[in-house]
């Protein structure tokens, strides 16, 4: 069989050079992402400094930063004292009238500041006296006379865990998954080249996907890419768009928020049609295990390509991630689109976290799908574009399906 | 440096809602939103307590950490402020907030909640201190005038205390010693000391 191999993956030299370049870039991105996990910037630190000046009748006096901060601090601390018991600070018939103008004509100013880490660190430590008066953290939900969503909440310590899950785990996990998947694929392209049509192009083509199948596929894929890009702006905008300015991030973020909603209906419809159209052909079979064991024969040009029906095990996995993942995304997304209609704050929090994690993993999975359907495999793209595939391609990847098709055409030669 | 905090003495709060009302009036907070509210637990039963709650201006504030744009930021006196021109209304801060502080004007329409609003500790926002633009978006800036939040300064029973954390703690401890009991500073562990074990 291997003598008849006329096209080798390693012959796609330009593709392999491209793959090598992309792999190198993604390797750098991965290193940077790993550094981001450990660089310890997950804590919130103050960015703005308060200072104070005293109006002296003609102009606002100027002071150096340190004494200005100290004056602001002192004014606020002294003002705080007024809230002590009335016999101490009045107003009370038995006490002296206090002088409320602690620092007369004070005017506080704000300016950007650096080195906020020490503030957060010192705030997080408490003295013995403070430690003794702390009430144990616990979930406290009561009643409220105010009719607002969430008005009955006093304390939900679990929210700090949500922050950990969202800002520290989901974001980094997603970046690692997407960059890692891209890196592995690019590396595969560089080393192995494309998966070729080993016996070369034939002169015949076979109808593989009908118009409805292709329309559904492209509607779903375009809306998925739209959802993915807008979602990525929300997940990683602080890293990717912030360098262009906070205002730019706000504007792009706003477009992303709206766009995310706009792309949802065609995506949901596509997932639904796909589920109806393809579930029957994607049910697992015994031969799928064999296909997976030899990784579809993708790593050798002339090796045994495991026979498959219309969909092989890899395609079935992609189908089920699209359908099950898509349903999870749609269900959690719709819940988030109608806050407090049927879900309370805790359900919404879980829906948001599930939406973020599943979305990022789906993007990583579909990066692989897009790769194998375009640059990764010779001839694969035309199955979804024109609907017709090369006869040799079909023989090499979907032997059983080709037999079925030809048997049917044999009965009805048109 | 002063580190501003809120403390509500649950042994004193009488659920009069003056803090919530004066706040809403002082800052002209729009309909459908409230920056401070009073929560009552065990209502009508022994052990009933009321507590006024708003943004606590946390240490290592989770809302700032999860904000996907850069709406939220903290200042060196601990106050957490927000920039309404950048907010995209995603609601992450609401999920990450242990005290349910962030509010959205349209919480029911297709997830487009509108721009977030929350307690500013009467310290305005990123606009120029005391300007008209600042007042329209964020309300009065009392801190710029050397004053403390209206909710605490208006509290008739002095249950709600605001200001430098050390002074507030001192006032509370003196009070507890004088009357002989006190149920502690509710929410402080979650808000201000997330890492240290009590």
Short mmCIF file of C-alpha atoms in Angstrom, two decimals, chain B residues 39-174:
data_model
loop_
_atom_site.label_atom_id
_atom_site.label_comp_id
_atom_site.label_asym_id
_atom_site.label_seq_id
_atom_site.Cartn_x
_atom_site.Cartn_y
_atom_site.Cartn_z
CA UNK B 39 -31.26 43.80 56.42
CA UNK B 40 -33.18 42.24 59.28
CA UNK B 41 -32.61 38.67 60.43
CA UNK B 42 -34.87 36.59 62.68
CA UNK B 43 -37.61 39.13 62.11
CA UNK B 44 -40.25 39.00 64.83
CA UNK B 45 -38.42 36.31 66.76
CA UNK B 46 -36.08 36.35 69.74
CA UNK B 47 -32.64 37.39 68.56
CA UNK B 48 -33.95 39.74 65.89
CA UNK B 49 -31.21 41.98 64.57
CA UNK B 50 -30.98 44.64 61.95
CA UNK B 51 -27.86 45.67 60.14
CA UNK B 52 -27.22 48.38 57.59
CA UNK B 53 -25.11 47.24 54.67
CA UNK B 54 -23.59 48.79 51.58
CA UNK B 55 -20.28 48.39 49.81
CA UNK B 56 -17.76 47.63 52.58
CA UNK B 57 -14.76 48.85 50.54
CA UNK B 58 -12.95 45.55 51.03
CA UNK B 59 -9.28 44.79 51.38
CA UNK B 60 -8.10 42.94 48.26
CA UNK B 61 -11.49 43.88 46.79
CA UNK B 62 -12.92 40.98 44.74
CA UNK B 63 -15.00 43.28 42.50
CA UNK B 64 -11.87 45.08 41.31
CA UNK B 65 -10.18 41.73 40.62
CA UNK B 66 -12.99 40.31 38.46
CA UNK B 67 -13.92 43.47 36.52
CA UNK B 68 -13.22 42.55 32.86
CA UNK B 69 -12.73 46.17 31.92
CA UNK B 70 -11.17 48.62 34.36
CA UNK B 71 -14.24 50.21 35.85
CA UNK B 72 -13.44 49.55 39.49
CA UNK B 73 -10.42 50.85 41.33
CA UNK B 74 -9.32 51.33 44.91
CA UNK B 75 -7.78 54.37 46.56
CA UNK B 76 -5.14 54.58 49.28
CA UNK B 77 -7.74 55.17 51.99
CA UNK B 78 -9.41 51.86 51.06
CA UNK B 79 -12.37 53.38 49.22
CA UNK B 80 -13.40 51.43 46.09
CA UNK B 81 -14.67 53.71 43.31
CA UNK B 82 -16.09 53.07 39.85
CA UNK B 83 -15.86 54.70 36.44
CA UNK B 84 -19.27 54.74 34.78
CA UNK B 85 -17.82 55.67 31.37
CA UNK B 86 -16.05 52.31 31.13
CA UNK B 87 -18.56 49.89 32.73
CA UNK B 88 -20.17 47.38 30.34
CA UNK B 89 -22.79 46.10 32.79
CA UNK B 90 -21.60 42.48 32.76
CA UNK B 91 -22.47 41.89 36.42
CA UNK B 92 -19.24 40.12 37.42
CA UNK B 93 -18.76 42.51 40.36
CA UNK B 94 -22.21 41.56 41.61
CA UNK B 95 -21.34 37.86 41.64
CA UNK B 96 -17.99 38.52 43.32
CA UNK B 97 -19.33 40.90 45.97
CA UNK B 98 -19.77 39.32 49.42
CA UNK B 99 -22.24 42.09 50.38
CA UNK B 100 -24.45 42.41 47.29
CA UNK B 101 -23.39 46.02 46.83
CA UNK B 102 -23.31 46.63 43.04
CA UNK B 103 -26.62 47.76 41.57
CA UNK B 104 -27.80 47.87 37.97
CA UNK B 105 -30.53 50.15 36.65
CA UNK B 106 -32.22 47.61 34.36
CA UNK B 107 -31.69 44.23 35.94
CA UNK B 108 -34.25 42.44 33.81
CA UNK B 109 -33.66 43.22 30.15
CA UNK B 110 -31.70 40.59 28.18
CA UNK B 111 -28.72 40.83 30.47
CA UNK B 112 -28.11 44.41 29.42
CA UNK B 113 -28.14 45.70 32.93
CA UNK B 114 -26.92 49.17 32.16
CA UNK B 115 -24.05 50.79 33.97
CA UNK B 116 -23.27 49.67 37.50
CA UNK B 117 -23.80 51.92 40.50
CA UNK B 118 -22.60 51.40 44.03
CA UNK B 119 -21.68 53.16 47.25
CA UNK B 120 -18.76 55.56 46.72
CA UNK B 121 -18.15 56.17 50.42
CA UNK B 122 -19.37 59.66 49.47
CA UNK B 123 -16.11 60.07 47.55
CA UNK B 124 -17.42 60.66 44.02
CA UNK B 125 -15.60 59.14 41.08
CA UNK B 126 -12.86 59.76 38.55
CA UNK B 127 -14.26 63.13 37.46
CA UNK B 128 -12.87 66.29 39.01
CA UNK B 129 -13.70 66.44 42.71
CA UNK B 130 -16.81 68.48 43.41
CA UNK B 131 -17.64 69.03 39.73
CA UNK B 132 -21.15 68.99 38.27
CA UNK B 133 -20.26 66.02 36.04
CA UNK B 134 -19.10 64.09 39.09
CA UNK B 135 -22.29 64.84 40.98
CA UNK B 136 -24.50 63.69 38.09
CA UNK B 137 -22.72 60.35 37.76
CA UNK B 138 -21.59 59.52 41.29
CA UNK B 139 -23.33 61.87 43.69
CA UNK B 140 -21.90 64.21 46.30
CA UNK B 141 -18.20 64.10 47.12
CA UNK B 142 -18.16 64.62 50.89
CA UNK B 143 -14.71 63.13 51.34
CA UNK B 144 -13.25 65.94 49.20
CA UNK B 145 -14.73 68.36 51.73
CA UNK B 146 -13.18 66.44 54.63
CA UNK B 147 -16.52 64.95 55.67
CA UNK B 148 -17.52 61.31 56.15
CA UNK B 149 -20.40 59.37 54.53
CA UNK B 150 -23.84 60.86 55.19
CA UNK B 151 -25.33 57.48 56.16
CA UNK B 152 -23.09 57.20 59.21
CA UNK B 153 -23.09 60.87 60.15
CA UNK B 154 -26.89 60.92 60.05
CA UNK B 155 -27.38 57.73 62.11
CA UNK B 156 -29.52 58.66 65.09
CA UNK B 157 -28.41 55.78 67.32
CA UNK B 158 -24.81 55.92 66.13
CA UNK B 159 -25.12 52.29 65.17
CA UNK B 160 -23.48 52.90 61.81
CA UNK B 161 -19.93 54.13 62.12
CA UNK B 162 -17.73 55.29 59.25
CA UNK B 163 -14.21 56.59 59.09
CA UNK B 164 -10.70 55.55 59.96
CA UNK B 165 -10.84 51.87 60.90
CA UNK B 166 -8.66 52.27 63.98
CA UNK B 167 -10.81 55.07 65.40
CA UNK B 168 -14.03 53.25 64.54
CA UNK B 169 -12.74 50.11 66.26
CA UNK B 170 -11.74 52.13 69.30
CA UNK B 171 -15.17 53.79 69.55
CA UNK B 172 -16.85 50.40 69.24
CA UNK B 173 -14.65 48.74 71.86
CA UNK B 174 -15.16 51.60 74.35
#
